[in-house]
mmCIF file of C-alpha atoms and ligand atoms in Angstrom:
data_model
loop_
_atom_site.group_PDB
_atom_site.id
_atom_site.type_symbol
_atom_site.label_atom_id
_atom_site.label_comp_id
_atom_site.label_asym_id
_atom_site.label_seq_id
_atom_site.Cartn_x
_atom_site.Cartn_y
_atom_site.Cartn_z
ATOM 1 C CA MET A 1 -47.637 -118.680 25.302
ATOM 2 C CA THR A 2 -45.252 -115.784 25.831
ATOM 3 C CA ALA A 3 -42.421 -115.690 23.349
ATOM 4 C CA ALA A 4 -38.766 -115.876 24.297
ATOM 5 C CA LEU A 5 -37.092 -112.526 23.669
ATOM 6 C CA ILE A 6 -34.216 -112.604 21.198
ATOM 7 C CA ASP A 7 -31.767 -110.139 22.696
ATOM 8 C CA GLY A 8 -29.931 -108.371 19.874
ATOM 9 C CA LYS A 9 -27.874 -106.298 22.292
ATOM 10 C CA ALA A 10 -26.435 -109.384 23.956
ATOM 11 C CA VAL A 11 -25.836 -111.247 20.684
ATOM 12 C CA SER A 12 -24.231 -108.210 19.044
ATOM 13 C CA ALA A 13 -21.922 -107.821 22.063
ATOM 14 C CA GLN A 14 -20.883 -111.447 21.514
ATOM 15 C CA VAL A 15 -20.257 -110.815 17.787
ATOM 16 C CA LEU A 16 -18.229 -107.688 18.589
ATOM 17 C CA GLU A 17 -16.133 -109.617 21.121
ATOM 18 C CA GLU A 18 -15.395 -112.260 18.458
ATOM 19 C CA VAL A 19 -14.458 -109.452 16.059
ATOM 20 C CA ARG A 20 -12.218 -107.792 18.678
ATOM 21 C CA GLN A 21 -10.252 -111.022 19.093
ATOM 22 C CA ARG A 22 -9.885 -111.483 15.344
ATOM 23 C CA VAL A 23 -8.770 -107.850 14.951
ATOM 24 C CA ALA A 24 -6.122 -108.403 17.649
ATOM 25 C CA ALA A 25 -4.881 -111.469 15.760
ATOM 26 C CA CYS A 26 -4.559 -109.386 12.552
ATOM 27 C CA VAL A 27 -2.731 -106.590 14.400
ATOM 28 C CA ALA A 28 -0.319 -109.146 15.873
ATOM 29 C CA LYS A 29 0.568 -110.063 12.293
ATOM 30 C CA GLY A 30 1.156 -106.429 11.320
ATOM 31 C CA VAL A 31 -2.216 -105.717 9.704
ATOM 32 C CA THR A 32 -4.579 -103.172 11.242
ATOM 33 C CA PRO A 33 -8.079 -103.735 9.831
ATOM 34 C CA THR A 34 -9.130 -100.422 8.290
ATOM 35 C CA LEU A 35 -12.504 -99.131 7.188
ATOM 36 C CA ALA A 36 -12.857 -96.077 4.946
ATOM 37 C CA VAL A 37 -16.150 -94.268 5.531
ATOM 38 C CA VAL A 38 -17.436 -91.820 2.943
ATOM 39 C CA LEU A 39 -20.212 -89.440 3.931
ATOM 40 C CA VAL A 40 -21.524 -86.878 1.470
ATOM 41 C CA GLY A 41 -23.704 -84.048 2.736
ATOM 42 C CA ASP A 42 -25.196 -83.383 6.158
ATOM 43 C CA ASP A 43 -28.182 -85.727 6.437
ATOM 44 C CA PRO A 44 -28.660 -85.944 10.247
ATOM 45 C CA ALA A 45 -29.577 -89.652 10.299
ATOM 46 C CA SER A 46 -26.541 -90.523 8.150
ATOM 47 C CA GLN A 47 -24.307 -88.502 10.460
ATOM 48 C CA ILE A 48 -25.578 -90.497 13.452
ATOM 49 C CA TYR A 49 -25.060 -93.831 11.656
ATOM 50 C CA VAL A 50 -21.538 -92.867 10.646
ATOM 51 C CA ARG A 51 -20.681 -91.696 14.152
ATOM 52 C CA ASN A 52 -21.975 -94.949 15.646
ATOM 53 C CA LYS A 53 -20.011 -97.021 13.154
ATOM 54 C CA GLY A 54 -16.849 -95.073 14.041
ATOM 55 C CA ARG A 55 -17.408 -95.674 17.755
ATOM 56 C CA ARG A 56 -17.959 -99.394 17.354
ATOM 57 C CA ALA A 57 -14.922 -99.680 15.104
ATOM 58 C CA ALA A 58 -12.745 -97.956 17.721
ATOM 59 C CA GLU A 59 -14.071 -100.287 20.424
ATOM 60 C CA VAL A 60 -12.971 -103.394 18.535
ATOM 61 C CA GLY A 61 -9.671 -101.943 17.294
ATOM 62 C CA ILE A 62 -10.656 -101.281 13.677
ATOM 63 C CA ALA A 63 -9.090 -98.107 12.280
ATOM 64 C CA THR A 64 -11.363 -95.746 10.368
ATOM 65 C CA ARG A 65 -10.600 -93.153 7.738
ATOM 66 C CA ASP A 66 -13.309 -90.575 7.466
ATOM 67 C CA HIS A 67 -14.031 -88.791 4.220
ATOM 68 C CA ARG A 68 -16.692 -86.156 4.878
ATOM 69 C CA LEU A 69 -17.583 -84.281 1.754
ATOM 70 C CA GLY A 70 -19.853 -81.330 1.163
ATOM 71 C CA ALA A 71 -22.874 -82.091 -1.023
ATOM 72 C CA LYS A 72 -22.371 -79.024 -3.239
ATOM 73 C CA GLU A 73 -18.702 -79.600 -3.988
ATOM 74 C CA THR A 74 -19.109 -83.332 -4.666
ATOM 75 C CA THR A 75 -19.899 -84.684 -8.113
ATOM 76 C CA THR A 76 -20.281 -88.254 -9.326
ATOM 77 C CA GLU A 77 -16.861 -87.900 -10.979
ATOM 78 C CA SER A 78 -15.087 -86.626 -7.863
ATOM 79 C CA LEU A 79 -16.649 -89.389 -5.772
ATOM 80 C CA LEU A 80 -15.635 -92.019 -8.340
ATOM 81 C CA GLU A 81 -12.091 -90.662 -8.113
ATOM 82 C CA LEU A 82 -12.069 -91.030 -4.331
ATOM 83 C CA VAL A 83 -13.460 -94.569 -4.545
ATOM 84 C CA ALA A 84 -10.750 -95.463 -7.092
ATOM 85 C CA GLN A 85 -8.081 -94.195 -4.670
ATOM 86 C CA LEU A 86 -9.546 -96.246 -1.821
ATOM 87 C CA ASP A 87 -9.824 -99.311 -4.070
ATOM 88 C CA ALA A 88 -6.116 -98.989 -4.889
ATOM 89 C CA ASP A 89 -4.991 -98.351 -1.296
ATOM 90 C CA PRO A 90 -3.587 -101.647 0.058
ATOM 91 C CA GLU A 91 -4.167 -100.534 3.644
ATOM 92 C CA VAL A 92 -7.922 -100.082 3.222
ATOM 93 C CA ASP A 93 -9.843 -103.308 3.874
ATOM 94 C CA GLY A 94 -13.374 -102.000 3.612
ATOM 95 C CA ILE A 95 -15.109 -99.100 1.875
ATOM 96 C CA LEU A 96 -18.451 -97.862 3.080
ATOM 97 C CA VAL A 97 -20.280 -95.160 1.168
ATOM 98 C CA GLN A 98 -23.097 -94.029 3.437
ATOM 99 C CA LEU A 99 -26.489 -94.034 1.705
ATOM 100 C CA PRO A 100 -28.546 -92.179 0.674
ATOM 101 C CA LEU A 101 -26.261 -90.072 -1.524
ATOM 102 C CA PRO A 102 -27.507 -86.630 -2.609
ATOM 103 C CA GLY A 103 -29.816 -86.804 -5.626
ATOM 104 C CA HIS A 104 -27.349 -85.294 -8.129
ATOM 105 C CA ILE A 105 -24.900 -88.176 -7.569
ATOM 106 C CA ASP A 106 -25.240 -91.414 -9.512
ATOM 107 C CA ALA A 107 -25.361 -93.784 -6.531
ATOM 108 C CA ASP A 108 -25.423 -96.921 -8.726
ATOM 109 C CA ALA A 109 -22.226 -95.859 -10.489
ATOM 110 C CA VAL A 110 -20.513 -95.191 -7.165
ATOM 111 C CA LEU A 111 -21.540 -98.524 -5.615
ATOM 112 C CA LEU A 112 -20.446 -100.358 -8.775
ATOM 113 C CA ALA A 113 -17.032 -98.704 -8.562
ATOM 114 C CA ILE A 114 -16.256 -100.146 -5.128
ATOM 115 C CA ASP A 115 -13.891 -103.111 -5.391
ATOM 116 C CA PRO A 116 -16.152 -106.093 -4.515
ATOM 117 C CA ALA A 117 -13.318 -107.411 -2.314
ATOM 118 C CA LYS A 118 -13.680 -104.243 -0.178
ATOM 119 C CA ASP A 119 -17.485 -103.977 -0.382
ATOM 120 C CA VAL A 120 -18.127 -104.648 3.307
ATOM 121 C CA ASP A 121 -21.766 -103.539 2.979
ATOM 122 C CA GLY A 122 -22.280 -106.401 0.523
ATOM 123 C CA PHE A 123 -24.336 -104.265 -1.898
ATOM 124 C CA HIS A 124 -22.153 -104.699 -5.011
ATOM 125 C CA PRO A 125 -23.795 -106.902 -7.685
ATOM 126 C CA ASP A 126 -20.774 -109.205 -7.522
ATOM 127 C CA ASN A 127 -21.416 -109.881 -3.829
ATOM 128 C CA LEU A 128 -25.182 -110.119 -4.236
ATOM 129 C CA GLY A 129 -24.625 -112.497 -7.161
ATOM 130 C CA ARG A 130 -22.367 -114.701 -5.077
ATOM 131 C CA LEU A 131 -25.058 -114.791 -2.401
ATOM 132 C CA VAL A 132 -27.660 -115.908 -4.941
ATOM 133 C CA LEU A 133 -25.250 -118.583 -6.176
ATOM 134 C CA GLY A 134 -24.938 -119.859 -2.606
ATOM 135 C CA LYS A 135 -21.265 -118.841 -2.471
ATOM 136 C CA PRO A 136 -21.354 -115.682 -0.364
ATOM 137 C CA ARG A 137 -18.387 -113.395 0.292
ATOM 138 C CA PHE A 138 -19.677 -110.245 2.024
ATOM 139 C CA VAL A 139 -23.291 -110.656 3.100
ATOM 140 C CA PRO A 140 -25.327 -107.461 3.682
ATOM 141 C CA CYS A 141 -25.068 -106.756 7.399
ATOM 142 C CA THR A 142 -28.738 -106.581 8.441
ATOM 143 C CA PRO A 143 -29.849 -109.915 6.933
ATOM 144 C CA ALA A 144 -26.638 -111.529 8.199
ATOM 145 C CA GLY A 145 -27.581 -110.255 11.657
ATOM 146 C CA CYS A 146 -31.095 -111.709 11.340
ATOM 147 C CA MET A 147 -29.649 -115.135 10.513
ATOM 148 C CA ARG A 148 -27.362 -114.968 13.542
ATOM 149 C CA LEU A 149 -30.319 -114.057 15.761
ATOM 150 C CA LEU A 150 -32.268 -117.074 14.493
ATOM 151 C CA GLN A 151 -29.272 -119.271 15.183
ATOM 152 C CA GLU A 152 -28.854 -117.883 18.714
ATOM 153 C CA ALA A 153 -32.584 -118.489 19.324
ATOM 154 C CA GLY A 154 -32.070 -122.141 18.343
ATOM 155 C CA VAL A 155 -34.196 -121.827 15.192
ATOM 156 C CA ASP A 156 -32.950 -123.974 12.302
ATOM 157 C CA PRO A 157 -34.688 -122.767 9.104
ATOM 158 C CA ALA A 158 -34.289 -126.163 7.368
ATOM 159 C CA GLY A 159 -37.660 -127.498 6.308
ATOM 160 C CA LYS A 160 -39.532 -124.525 7.780
ATOM 161 C CA ARG A 161 -41.842 -122.120 5.974
ATOM 162 C CA ALA A 162 -40.216 -118.692 6.058
ATOM 163 C CA LEU A 163 -41.913 -115.460 5.067
ATOM 164 C CA VAL A 164 -39.869 -112.365 4.283
ATOM 165 C CA ILE A 165 -41.978 -109.215 4.106
ATOM 166 C CA GLY A 166 -40.194 -106.629 1.941
ATOM 167 C CA ARG A 167 -38.026 -107.088 -1.140
ATOM 168 C CA SER A 168 -35.408 -104.348 -0.897
ATOM 169 C CA THR A 169 -31.898 -105.026 -2.149
ATOM 170 C CA ILE A 170 -30.368 -104.336 1.245
ATOM 171 C CA VAL A 171 -32.704 -106.410 3.435
ATOM 172 C CA GLY A 172 -35.579 -108.397 1.912
ATOM 173 C CA LYS A 173 -33.953 -110.019 -1.119
ATOM 174 C CA PRO A 174 -30.662 -111.047 0.533
ATOM 175 C CA MET A 175 -32.629 -112.259 3.578
ATOM 176 C CA ALA A 176 -34.757 -114.517 1.383
ATOM 177 C CA HIS A 177 -31.621 -115.981 -0.216
ATOM 178 C CA LEU A 178 -29.974 -116.624 3.146
ATOM 179 C CA LEU A 179 -33.079 -118.478 4.338
ATOM 180 C CA LEU A 180 -33.180 -120.426 1.085
ATOM 181 C CA ALA A 181 -29.511 -121.354 1.501
ATOM 182 C CA ALA A 182 -30.424 -122.555 5.008
ATOM 183 C CA ASN A 183 -33.049 -124.841 3.402
ATOM 184 C CA ALA A 184 -36.210 -122.991 4.374
ATOM 185 C CA THR A 185 -39.189 -122.872 2.004
ATOM 186 C CA VAL A 186 -39.264 -119.156 1.332
ATOM 187 C CA THR A 187 -42.047 -116.760 0.395
ATOM 188 C CA ILE A 188 -41.428 -113.070 -0.243
ATOM 189 C CA ALA A 189 -44.278 -110.624 0.388
ATOM 190 C CA HIS A 190 -44.342 -107.010 -0.819
ATOM 191 C CA SER A 191 -46.710 -104.105 -1.352
ATOM 192 C CA ARG A 192 -48.666 -106.001 -4.024
ATOM 193 C CA THR A 193 -49.188 -109.134 -1.911
ATOM 194 C CA THR A 194 -52.936 -109.584 -1.644
ATOM 195 C CA ASN A 195 -53.388 -111.478 1.604
ATOM 196 C CA LEU A 196 -50.574 -110.744 3.985
ATOM 197 C CA ALA A 197 -52.473 -112.084 7.013
ATOM 198 C CA GLU A 198 -52.798 -115.501 5.381
ATOM 199 C CA GLU A 199 -49.121 -115.576 4.391
ATOM 200 C CA VAL A 200 -48.054 -114.659 7.915
ATOM 201 C CA SER A 201 -50.339 -117.227 9.519
ATOM 202 C CA ARG A 202 -48.638 -120.035 7.544
ATOM 203 C CA ALA A 203 -45.072 -119.035 8.389
ATOM 204 C CA ASP A 204 -42.824 -120.710 10.947
ATOM 205 C CA ILE A 205 -40.358 -117.842 10.529
ATOM 206 C CA VAL A 206 -41.464 -114.252 9.807
ATOM 207 C CA VAL A 207 -38.945 -111.554 8.893
ATOM 208 C CA ALA A 208 -40.602 -108.145 8.587
ATOM 209 C CA ALA A 209 -38.621 -105.486 6.686
ATOM 210 C CA VAL A 210 -41.168 -102.951 5.488
ATOM 211 C CA GLY A 211 -40.958 -99.679 7.380
ATOM 212 C CA ARG A 212 -44.584 -99.467 8.570
ATOM 213 C CA ALA A 213 -45.245 -99.476 12.292
ATOM 214 C CA HIS A 214 -47.304 -102.456 13.501
ATOM 215 C CA LEU A 215 -48.224 -103.635 9.992
ATOM 216 C CA VAL A 216 -48.023 -107.275 11.118
ATOM 217 C CA ARG A 217 -50.782 -107.945 13.621
ATOM 218 C CA GLY A 218 -50.249 -110.195 16.594
ATOM 219 C CA GLU A 219 -53.242 -112.421 15.818
ATOM 220 C CA TRP A 220 -51.764 -113.318 12.399
ATOM 221 C CA ILE A 221 -48.728 -115.027 13.939
ATOM 222 C CA LYS A 222 -48.659 -118.828 13.835
ATOM 223 C CA PRO A 223 -48.329 -120.160 17.380
ATOM 224 C CA GLY A 224 -44.683 -120.899 18.114
ATOM 225 C CA ALA A 225 -43.307 -118.985 15.104
ATOM 226 C CA ALA A 226 -40.004 -117.089 15.223
ATOM 227 C CA VAL A 227 -40.484 -113.390 14.479
ATOM 228 C CA ILE A 228 -37.615 -111.136 13.396
ATOM 229 C CA ASP A 229 -38.615 -107.495 13.180
ATOM 230 C CA VAL A 230 -36.260 -105.383 11.071
ATOM 231 C CA GLY A 231 -38.533 -102.343 10.903
ATOM 232 C CA MET A 232 -37.484 -99.125 12.589
ATOM 233 C CA ASN A 233 -40.312 -96.636 12.644
ATOM 234 C CA ARG A 234 -40.421 -93.397 14.594
ATOM 235 C CA LEU A 235 -43.888 -92.893 16.131
ATOM 236 C CA ASP A 236 -45.454 -89.465 16.746
ATOM 237 C CA THR A 237 -44.639 -90.001 20.421
ATOM 238 C CA GLY A 238 -40.944 -90.111 19.473
ATOM 239 C CA LYS A 239 -40.711 -93.805 20.373
ATOM 240 C CA LEU A 240 -39.246 -96.409 18.004
ATOM 241 C CA ALA A 241 -41.560 -99.187 16.839
ATOM 242 C CA GLY A 242 -41.101 -102.213 14.657
ATOM 243 C CA ASP A 243 -43.206 -103.483 11.757
ATOM 244 C CA VAL A 244 -44.778 -106.062 14.075
ATOM 245 C CA ASP A 245 -47.342 -105.444 16.793
ATOM 246 C CA PHE A 246 -44.914 -106.648 19.440
ATOM 247 C CA GLU A 247 -47.321 -106.970 22.378
ATOM 248 C CA GLY A 248 -49.820 -108.999 20.351
ATOM 249 C CA ALA A 249 -47.213 -111.127 18.597
ATOM 250 C CA ARG A 250 -45.338 -112.080 21.735
ATOM 251 C CA GLN A 251 -48.509 -113.799 23.042
ATOM 252 C CA ARG A 252 -48.324 -116.254 20.118
ATOM 253 C CA ALA A 253 -44.736 -116.421 18.871
ATOM 254 C CA GLY A 254 -42.126 -118.857 20.132
ATOM 255 C CA ALA A 255 -39.366 -116.260 19.898
ATOM 256 C CA ILE A 256 -39.363 -112.594 18.896
ATOM 257 C CA THR A 257 -36.985 -109.665 18.555
ATOM 258 C CA PRO A 258 -37.872 -106.391 20.290
ATOM 259 C CA VAL A 259 -37.532 -102.956 18.672
ATOM 260 C CA PRO A 260 -35.262 -101.362 19.728
ATOM 261 C CA GLY A 261 -32.695 -103.902 20.930
ATOM 262 C CA GLY A 262 -33.282 -106.630 18.346
ATOM 263 C CA VAL A 263 -31.978 -106.455 14.800
ATOM 264 C CA GLY A 264 -30.662 -102.867 15.078
ATOM 265 C CA PRO A 265 -27.490 -103.585 17.070
ATOM 266 C CA MET A 266 -26.674 -106.555 14.819
ATOM 267 C CA THR A 267 -26.194 -104.412 11.723
ATOM 268 C CA ILE A 268 -23.108 -102.504 12.896
ATOM 269 C CA ALA A 269 -21.690 -105.693 14.440
ATOM 270 C CA GLY A 270 -22.086 -107.400 11.045
ATOM 271 C CA LEU A 271 -20.263 -104.556 9.345
ATOM 272 C CA MET A 272 -17.342 -104.922 11.742
ATOM 273 C CA ALA A 273 -17.301 -108.677 11.102
ATOM 274 C CA ASN A 274 -17.092 -108.036 7.350
ATOM 275 C CA VAL A 275 -14.185 -105.590 7.810
ATOM 276 C CA VAL A 276 -12.143 -108.040 9.867
ATOM 277 C CA ARG A 277 -12.926 -110.780 7.377
ATOM 278 C CA SER A 278 -11.499 -108.615 4.610
ATOM 279 C CA ALA A 279 -8.404 -107.816 6.701
ATOM 280 C CA GLU A 280 -7.882 -111.535 7.369
ATOM 281 C CA SER A 281 -7.592 -112.119 3.652
ATOM 282 C CA ARG A 282 -4.864 -109.415 3.586
ATOM 283 C CA VAL A 283 -3.049 -111.296 6.368
ATOM 284 C CA GLY A 284 -3.241 -114.383 4.157
HETATM 285 P P1 LIG B 301 -37.597 -100.297 1.559
HETATM 286 O O1 LIG B 301 -36.469 -100.286 0.606
HETATM 287 O O2 LIG B 301 -38.484 -99.118 1.669
HETATM 288 O O3 LIG B 301 -38.483 -101.585 1.248
HETATM 289 C C1 LIG B 301 -39.698 -101.798 1.882
HETATM 290 C C2 LIG B 301 -40.344 -103.028 1.318
HETATM 291 O O4 LIG B 301 -41.600 -103.200 1.992
HETATM 292 C C3 LIG B 301 -40.649 -102.955 -0.164
HETATM 293 O O5 LIG B 301 -40.234 -104.145 -0.794
HETATM 294 C C4 LIG B 301 -42.169 -102.791 -0.219
HETATM 295 O O6 LIG B 301 -42.782 -103.442 -1.328
HETATM 296 C C5 LIG B 301 -42.598 -103.511 1.016
HETATM 297 N N1 LIG B 301 -43.916 -103.054 1.491
HETATM 298 C C6 LIG B 301 -44.386 -101.777 1.558
HETATM 299 N N2 LIG B 301 -45.655 -101.776 2.017
HETATM 300 C C7 LIG B 301 -46.001 -103.067 2.218
HETATM 301 C C8 LIG B 301 -47.179 -103.699 2.656
HETATM 302 N N3 LIG B 301 -48.261 -103.008 3.006
HETATM 303 N N4 LIG B 301 -47.178 -105.033 2.751
HETATM 304 C C9 LIG B 301 -46.095 -105.762 2.414
HETATM 305 N N5 LIG B 301 -44.931 -105.212 1.980
HETATM 306 C C10 LIG B 301 -44.892 -103.874 1.892
HETATM 307 O O7 LIG B 301 -37.088 -100.563 3.058
HETATM 308 P P2 LIG B 301 -35.765 -101.307 3.621
HETATM 309 O O8 LIG B 301 -34.584 -100.467 3.369
HETATM 310 O O9 LIG B 301 -35.772 -102.745 3.234
HETATM 311 O O10 LIG B 301 -36.095 -101.195 5.186
HETATM 312 C C11 LIG B 301 -37.254 -101.771 5.740
HETATM 313 C C12 LIG B 301 -37.361 -101.388 7.211
HETATM 314 O O11 LIG B 301 -36.228 -101.896 7.892
HETATM 315 C C13 LIG B 301 -37.349 -99.886 7.488
HETATM 316 O O12 LIG B 301 -38.142 -99.623 8.633
HETATM 317 C C14 LIG B 301 -35.907 -99.590 7.825
HETATM 318 O O13 LIG B 301 -35.748 -98.469 8.675
HETATM 319 C C15 LIG B 301 -35.543 -100.855 8.556
HETATM 320 N N6 LIG B 301 -34.100 -101.180 8.519
HETATM 321 C C16 LIG B 301 -33.548 -101.480 9.717
HETATM 322 C C17 LIG B 301 -32.213 -101.826 9.750
HETATM 323 C C18 LIG B 301 -31.606 -102.189 11.065
HETATM 324 O O14 LIG B 301 -30.414 -102.137 11.223
HETATM 325 N N7 LIG B 301 -32.442 -102.590 12.031
HETATM 326 C C19 LIG B 301 -31.451 -101.859 8.587
HETATM 327 C C20 LIG B 301 -32.065 -101.583 7.372
HETATM 328 C C21 LIG B 301 -33.415 -101.249 7.356
HETATM 329 P P3 LIG B 301 -42.542 -102.977 -2.876
HETATM 330 O O15 LIG B 301 -41.206 -103.538 -3.249
HETATM 331 O O16 LIG B 301 -43.657 -103.617 -3.582
HETATM 332 O O17 LIG B 301 -42.568 -101.475 -2.868
#
C-alpha cells in the first residue's frame, strides 16, 4: 500500500480563501480584522515566523500592527503595559506575542495578561480550559490544522484509536483533547513512554509532535493508519524532516502528511481563521 498524501499546502490555501471571504464580509460592515503582533528581540526564527504571518495576513485582508521591541529595553512590566493597551483597544481583534520571549521576561505573566477574547494563539488558560471542557473558543492553531487535515483526508476519529506523541501545551495536549472531543480513544505518549513502537502499532491515527527527526519508524505504522507529522527538524544536510520516517511510513499508512508541505502551512492559516473569528464577534 502507498499512502495518500495529505496536501497541507492545498488545504491551507482553501482555509485562507474561506478566511479572505469572511474578512471581506467584516470589512463590508465597517470592521477591518486586525492582528497586533509583538516581537521582542532579534531571534532569527521568530523574525521569519512574524514576517510570514504578516504576509499571509496582508493576502487575506487582515490588518497587522507590528510592535518590535528590543530585548534590552523591554521588561516584563513594559510588556504587560503594552498588552494592557492592546487589550483595551477596540480595534484590535487578536494579540499575538511571539514566543519564545527573552529569558528575563516572565512569559507566563505576559500570556496570562492577554484578554482571552483576543488570544488568537489559544494559549491562555481560559481558552485551554474551554477546550478541555469541550466548549472551545480559540483553538491553538497547529492542532486545529491537524484536525482539518484529518477531515480533508476523510478520516473520522470517532471510535478510532488515536496516539498523540508529545504533550506540549501548544501541540500535544490540545491535540489529544480535540481528538477526544471527536470521539477517538486517545493515548498520549511522551519521553517516559516505555514502548513507543507498540503504542504506534495499535493506533489508527498517529499524530507525532516531538521534534526528533524520524523517531517514528515506518515499520511501526499500523496498515491503513492516518499519520499526521507535526515535527519540523532541520537535518545536517539543511533539509527539513518530520518526526516520522516518511518513506517507510508511506508504504503502510492509509494517508500521511509530508514535511514540509503538511501541517506547517496549516498553522498560519489557523491563526488567520482565529483573527477573523474574533473580528466577526466585533461585527456582532
Ligand atoms: P516540545 O514542547 O519540545 O514537546 C516535545 C514533546 O515530545 C514532549 O512532550 C516530550 O516529552 C516528547 N518527547 C521527547 N522525546 C520523546 C521520545 N523519545 N518519545 C516520545 N515523546 C518524546 O515540542 P512542541 O513545541 O510540541 O513541538 C514538537 C515538534 O513540532 C517540533 O519539531 C516543532 O518544531 C514542531 N512544531 C511544528 C509546528 C508547525 O506549524 N508545523 C508548530 C509547532 C511545533 P516530555 O513531555 O516527557 O518531555
